[in-house]
Amino acid sequence: MHFRAGLAEFVRRDGALDSTLEIAVAVEADIELRRLTLRNHGEKPRTLSVTSYTELVVGWAGADN
């Protein structure tokens, strides 16, 4: 894991497969960006399924209180 101002990076290696997840948060706006990078260092081609999920909230934060 690597953390910098506004950015978190998670790196993992499973066998011949590397994955990097970068999460950036904008300070001036309510925005979060995510980028997933996959690298196959093996000799065989791989087939992967990637699923992403997000939950949008419409309303102000105090409404949950």
CSV table of N, CA and C in Angstrom, one decimal, residues 9-14 16-22 34-42 46-52:
chain,number,residue,atom,x,y,z
A,9,GLU,N,-2.8,3.7,-3.3
A,9,GLU,CA,-2.4,2.7,-4.3
A,9,GLU,C,-2.3,1.4,-3.6
A,10,PHE,N,-3.0,0.4,-4.1
A,10,PHE,CA,-2.9,-1.0,-3.5
A,10,PHE,C,-2.3,-1.9,-4.6
A,11,VAL,N,-1.2,-2.6,-4.3
A,11,VAL,CA,-0.5,-3.4,-5.2
A,11,VAL,C,-0.5,-4.8,-4.7
A,12,ARG,N,-0.8,-5.8,-5.6
A,12,ARG,CA,-0.8,-7.2,-5.2
A,12,ARG,C,-0.3,-8.1,-6.3
A,13,ARG,N,0.4,-9.2,-5.9
A,13,ARG,CA,0.9,-10.1,-6.9
A,13,ARG,C,0.4,-11.5,-6.5
A,14,ASP,N,-0.3,-12.2,-7.4
A,14,ASP,CA,-0.8,-13.6,-7.2
A,14,ASP,C,-0.2,-14.4,-8.4
A,16,ALA,N,1.6,-15.2,-11.4
A,16,ALA,CA,2.1,-14.4,-12.5
A,16,ALA,C,1.3,-13.2,-12.8
A,17,LEU,N,0.3,-12.9,-11.9
A,17,LEU,CA,-0.7,-11.8,-12.2
A,17,LEU,C,-0.4,-10.7,-11.2
A,18,ASP,N,-0.2,-9.5,-11.7
A,18,ASP,CA,-0.1,-8.3,-10.9
A,18,ASP,C,-1.3,-7.5,-11.0
A,19,SER,N,-1.8,-6.9,-9.9
A,19,SER,CA,-2.9,-6.0,-9.9
A,19,SER,C,-2.5,-4.7,-9.1
A,20,THR,N,-2.9,-3.6,-9.6
A,20,THR,CA,-2.7,-2.3,-9.0
A,20,THR,C,-4.0,-1.5,-9.0
A,21,LEU,N,-4.5,-1.1,-7.8
A,21,LEU,CA,-5.7,-0.3,-7.7
A,21,LEU,C,-5.3,1.0,-7.2
A,22,GLU,N,-5.6,2.1,-8.0
A,22,GLU,CA,-5.4,3.4,-7.6
A,22,GLU,C,-6.7,4.1,-7.3
A,34,ARG,N,-11.2,5.7,-9.7
A,34,ARG,CA,-10.5,4.4,-9.4
A,34,ARG,C,-10.0,3.9,-10.8
A,35,ARG,N,-8.8,3.4,-10.7
A,35,ARG,CA,-8.2,2.7,-11.9
A,35,ARG,C,-7.6,1.4,-11.5
A,36,LEU,N,-8.0,0.3,-12.1
A,36,LEU,CA,-7.5,-1.0,-11.9
A,36,LEU,C,-6.6,-1.4,-13.1
A,37,THR,N,-5.4,-1.7,-12.8
A,37,THR,CA,-4.4,-2.2,-13.8
A,37,THR,C,-4.0,-3.6,-13.6
A,38,LEU,N,-4.2,-4.5,-14.5
A,38,LEU,CA,-3.9,-5.9,-14.4
A,38,LEU,C,-2.7,-6.2,-15.4
A,39,ARG,N,-1.8,-7.0,-15.0
A,39,ARG,CA,-0.6,-7.4,-15.8
A,39,ARG,C,-0.4,-8.9,-15.7
A,40,ASN,N,-0.3,-9.6,-16.8
A,40,ASN,CA,-0.1,-11.0,-16.8
A,40,ASN,C,1.4,-11.2,-17.2
A,41,HIS,N,2.2,-11.7,-16.2
A,41,HIS,CA,3.6,-11.9,-16.5
A,41,HIS,C,3.9,-13.4,-16.9
A,42,GLY,N,2.8,-14.2,-16.9
A,42,GLY,CA,2.9,-15.6,-17.3
A,42,GLY,C,3.0,-15.8,-18.8
A,46,ARG,N,-4.6,-15.3,-20.0
A,46,ARG,CA,-5.6,-15.5,-18.9
A,46,ARG,C,-6.9,-14.8,-19.3
A,47,THR,N,-8.0,-15.4,-18.8
A,47,THR,CA,-9.3,-14.8,-19.0
A,47,THR,C,-9.8,-14.4,-17.6
A,48,LEU,N,-10.1,-13.1,-17.4
A,48,LEU,CA,-10.5,-12.6,-16.1
A,48,LEU,C,-11.9,-12.0,-16.2
A,49,SER,N,-12.6,-12.0,-15.1
A,49,SER,CA,-13.8,-11.2,-15.0
A,49,SER,C,-13.6,-10.2,-13.9
A,50,VAL,N,-14.0,-8.9,-14.2
A,50,VAL,CA,-13.8,-7.8,-13.2
A,50,VAL,C,-15.2,-7.3,-13.0
A,51,THR,N,-15.6,-7.1,-11.7
A,51,THR,CA,-16.9,-6.6,-11.4
A,51,THR,C,-16.6,-5.3,-10.5
A,52,SER,N,-17.4,-4.3,-10.8
A,52,SER,CA,-17.3,-3.1,-10.1
A,52,SER,C,-18.6,-2.7,-9.5
